[in-house]
Amino acid sequence: MKKIILALFVGFLGTQSMFAQTTSCPCCSVEHQAFDFWVGSWEVQNPDGNVVGTNTIEKIEGGCALQENWLNATGKVTGRSLNFYNSQTGNWEQLWVDNSGSVLKLKGNRIKNQMILTSDPFKRADGNSYVNRITWTSNEDGTVRQLWEVLSGTKVVTVAFDGLYKKIKE
């Protein structure tokens, strides 16, 4: 009887050891790392080269999420986003909230060197349906371009934000 209990116990430990090895890094997949090009401390410039703010993106929760901390150049507008790969849906998701009360929910995936996230359709006062699309492009020189477009169907009707992220040297 003691041998049976010992064998079961050793088997249990072996199973736990295998389980621990497979879950020691639950967010280390290629999909979970697809947005890592955005991680860092950044100075953000508009297309004219003027600094519009700073942004710090860091990996949190054991690498399972990215947290964004935005501060505009005047120091008056702040915002945060939580970004994560949802393995249940197969999409990256973002939830943005800022100090003006604006909220934006996005989802999508990386295609080549771009992370492309879109909102669900929404209606404006004109009664038409629109979608927010934000594209982050990882450039060869280490910069990242963030382009926020508002679409009606496939037509871009507004560019809400166009920023070039340049790493802040630490």
Short mmCIF file of C-alpha atoms in Angstrom, two decimals:
data_model
loop_
_atom_site.label_atom_id
_atom_site.label_comp_id
_atom_site.label_asym_id
_atom_site.label_seq_id
_atom_site.Cartn_x
_atom_site.Cartn_y
_atom_site.Cartn_z
CA MET A 1 0.00 0.00 0.00
CA LYS A 2 2.88 2.36 0.85
CA LYS A 3 4.42 1.68 -2.57
CA ILE A 4 1.15 2.56 -4.31
CA ILE A 5 0.83 5.82 -2.36
CA LEU A 6 4.47 6.65 -3.07
CA ALA A 7 4.00 5.92 -6.79
CA LEU A 8 0.88 8.11 -6.92
CA PHE A 9 2.69 10.90 -5.08
CA VAL A 10 5.70 10.75 -7.41
CA GLY A 11 3.35 10.70 -10.40
CA PHE A 12 1.51 13.72 -9.01
CA LEU A 13 4.77 15.63 -8.54
CA GLY A 14 5.84 14.78 -12.08
CA THR A 15 2.53 16.03 -13.44
CA GLN A 16 2.78 19.24 -11.40
CA SER A 17 6.35 19.76 -12.61
CA MET A 18 5.27 19.37 -16.26
CA PHE A 19 2.31 21.71 -15.68
CA ALA A 20 4.57 24.31 -14.06
CA GLN A 21 6.94 24.15 -17.02
CA THR A 22 4.19 24.66 -19.59
CA THR A 23 2.58 27.55 -17.71
CA SER A 24 5.70 29.31 -16.40
CA CYS A 25 5.36 31.83 -19.21
CA PRO A 26 1.73 31.79 -20.37
CA CYS A 27 2.17 34.93 -22.49
CA CYS A 28 5.42 34.16 -24.31
CA SER A 29 3.85 33.16 -27.62
CA VAL A 30 4.59 34.99 -30.86
CA GLU A 31 1.04 36.37 -30.75
CA HIS A 32 1.57 37.78 -27.24
CA GLN A 33 4.77 39.50 -28.39
CA ALA A 34 3.32 40.99 -31.58
CA PHE A 35 3.00 44.51 -30.13
CA ASP A 36 6.36 44.56 -28.32
CA PHE A 37 7.75 46.99 -30.92
CA TRP A 38 5.71 49.70 -29.14
CA VAL A 39 7.28 49.09 -25.72
CA GLY A 40 9.48 51.95 -24.47
CA SER A 41 9.56 55.61 -23.51
CA TRP A 42 8.75 57.86 -26.44
CA GLU A 43 8.65 61.48 -27.53
CA VAL A 44 5.76 61.89 -29.97
CA GLN A 45 5.83 64.40 -32.82
CA ASN A 46 3.14 65.49 -35.26
CA PRO A 47 3.81 65.48 -39.05
CA ASP A 48 5.28 69.02 -38.76
CA GLY A 49 7.91 67.76 -36.29
CA ASN A 50 6.39 69.50 -33.26
CA VAL A 51 6.39 67.55 -30.00
CA VAL A 52 2.79 66.75 -29.05
CA GLY A 53 3.51 64.61 -25.99
CA THR A 54 5.30 61.73 -24.37
CA ASN A 55 4.18 58.16 -24.07
CA THR A 56 5.49 55.27 -22.03
CA ILE A 57 4.47 51.75 -22.92
CA GLU A 58 5.48 48.95 -20.56
CA LYS A 59 4.88 45.24 -20.33
CA ILE A 60 2.88 44.36 -17.21
CA GLU A 61 1.29 41.31 -15.63
CA GLY A 62 4.19 39.03 -16.45
CA GLY A 63 4.27 40.16 -20.07
CA CYS A 64 0.57 39.39 -20.62
CA ALA A 65 -0.39 43.03 -21.26
CA LEU A 66 0.97 46.40 -22.32
CA GLN A 67 0.10 49.54 -20.38
CA GLU A 68 0.24 52.90 -22.13
CA ASN A 69 0.68 56.17 -20.20
CA TRP A 70 0.15 59.29 -22.34
CA LEU A 71 0.90 62.93 -21.41
CA ASN A 72 0.36 65.65 -23.99
CA ALA A 73 2.86 68.49 -24.43
CA THR A 74 0.84 70.96 -22.33
CA GLY A 75 0.58 68.50 -19.46
CA LYS A 76 -3.19 68.87 -19.41
CA VAL A 77 -4.31 65.73 -21.23
CA THR A 78 -3.44 62.33 -19.83
CA GLY A 79 -4.60 58.91 -20.89
CA ARG A 80 -3.97 55.24 -20.35
CA SER A 81 -4.62 52.14 -22.30
CA LEU A 82 -4.48 48.46 -21.53
CA ASN A 83 -3.49 46.31 -24.51
CA PHE A 84 -3.50 42.53 -24.56
CA TYR A 85 -3.71 39.50 -26.79
CA ASN A 86 -6.98 37.69 -26.14
CA SER A 87 -6.21 34.04 -26.88
CA GLN A 88 -9.94 33.21 -26.71
CA THR A 89 -10.80 35.51 -29.62
CA GLY A 90 -7.42 35.49 -31.39
CA ASN A 91 -7.35 39.31 -31.37
CA TRP A 92 -5.35 42.06 -29.76
CA GLU A 93 -7.59 44.38 -27.75
CA GLN A 94 -7.13 47.89 -26.42
CA LEU A 95 -9.16 49.83 -23.86
CA TRP A 96 -8.26 53.55 -23.78
CA VAL A 97 -9.48 56.04 -21.15
CA ASP A 98 -8.35 59.64 -20.74
CA ASN A 99 -8.94 62.48 -18.29
CA SER A 100 -11.59 64.05 -20.53
CA GLY A 101 -13.76 60.97 -20.13
CA SER A 102 -13.09 59.62 -23.61
CA VAL A 103 -13.20 55.85 -23.94
CA LEU A 104 -12.14 53.82 -26.95
CA LYS A 105 -12.28 50.06 -27.40
CA LEU A 106 -10.36 48.50 -30.27
CA LYS A 107 -9.49 45.05 -31.54
CA GLY A 108 -7.43 43.59 -34.34
CA ASN A 109 -4.06 42.04 -35.14
CA ARG A 110 -0.59 42.56 -36.45
CA ILE A 111 -0.09 42.33 -40.20
CA LYS A 112 3.60 42.37 -41.20
CA ASN A 113 5.11 45.45 -39.48
CA GLN A 114 1.77 46.99 -38.47
CA MET A 115 -0.63 46.52 -35.59
CA ILE A 116 -4.08 47.46 -36.91
CA LEU A 117 -6.91 47.83 -34.42
CA THR A 118 -10.46 48.99 -35.15
CA SER A 119 -13.51 49.94 -33.13
CA ASP A 120 -17.00 48.61 -33.50
CA PRO A 121 -19.15 50.78 -35.78
CA PHE A 122 -20.70 53.87 -34.18
CA LYS A 123 -23.11 56.55 -35.38
CA ARG A 124 -22.48 60.28 -35.37
CA ALA A 125 -25.05 63.08 -35.25
CA ASP A 126 -25.31 62.93 -39.05
CA GLY A 127 -26.79 59.43 -38.71
CA ASN A 128 -23.95 57.78 -40.62
CA SER A 129 -21.94 54.82 -39.37
CA TYR A 130 -18.20 55.18 -38.73
CA VAL A 131 -15.27 53.09 -37.48
CA ASN A 132 -12.07 54.16 -35.73
CA ARG A 133 -8.95 52.52 -37.13
CA ILE A 134 -5.58 52.99 -35.47
CA THR A 135 -2.46 51.64 -37.16
CA TRP A 136 0.92 51.44 -35.45
CA THR A 137 3.75 50.93 -37.93
CA SER A 138 7.14 49.65 -36.81
CA ASN A 139 9.65 51.53 -38.96
CA GLU A 140 13.12 50.24 -39.86
CA ASP A 141 14.79 53.18 -38.05
CA GLY A 142 13.22 52.17 -34.71
CA THR A 143 10.47 54.80 -34.77
CA VAL A 144 6.79 53.94 -34.63
CA ARG A 145 4.06 55.81 -36.50
CA GLN A 146 0.60 55.89 -34.99
CA LEU A 147 -2.16 56.85 -37.42
CA TRP A 148 -5.74 57.17 -36.16
CA GLU A 149 -8.26 57.37 -38.96
CA VAL A 150 -12.05 57.60 -38.87
CA LEU A 151 -13.65 55.64 -41.70
CA SER A 152 -17.04 55.65 -43.34
CA GLY A 153 -17.12 52.32 -45.12
CA THR A 154 -13.65 52.10 -46.65
CA LYS A 155 -13.26 55.88 -47.06
CA VAL A 156 -11.07 57.84 -44.61
CA VAL A 157 -13.14 60.87 -43.58
CA THR A 158 -10.88 62.19 -40.79
CA VAL A 159 -7.36 61.74 -39.49
CA ALA A 160 -7.81 62.11 -35.73
CA PHE A 161 -4.11 61.69 -34.89
CA ASP A 162 -0.86 61.20 -36.76
CA GLY A 163 2.18 60.84 -34.53
CA LEU A 164 5.76 59.69 -34.93
CA TYR A 165 7.19 57.99 -31.86
CA LYS A 166 10.92 58.51 -31.24
CA LYS A 167 12.60 56.65 -28.38
CA ILE A 168 13.71 58.77 -25.46
CA LYS A 169 17.31 57.97 -24.61
CA GLU A 170 17.63 56.93 -20.99
#
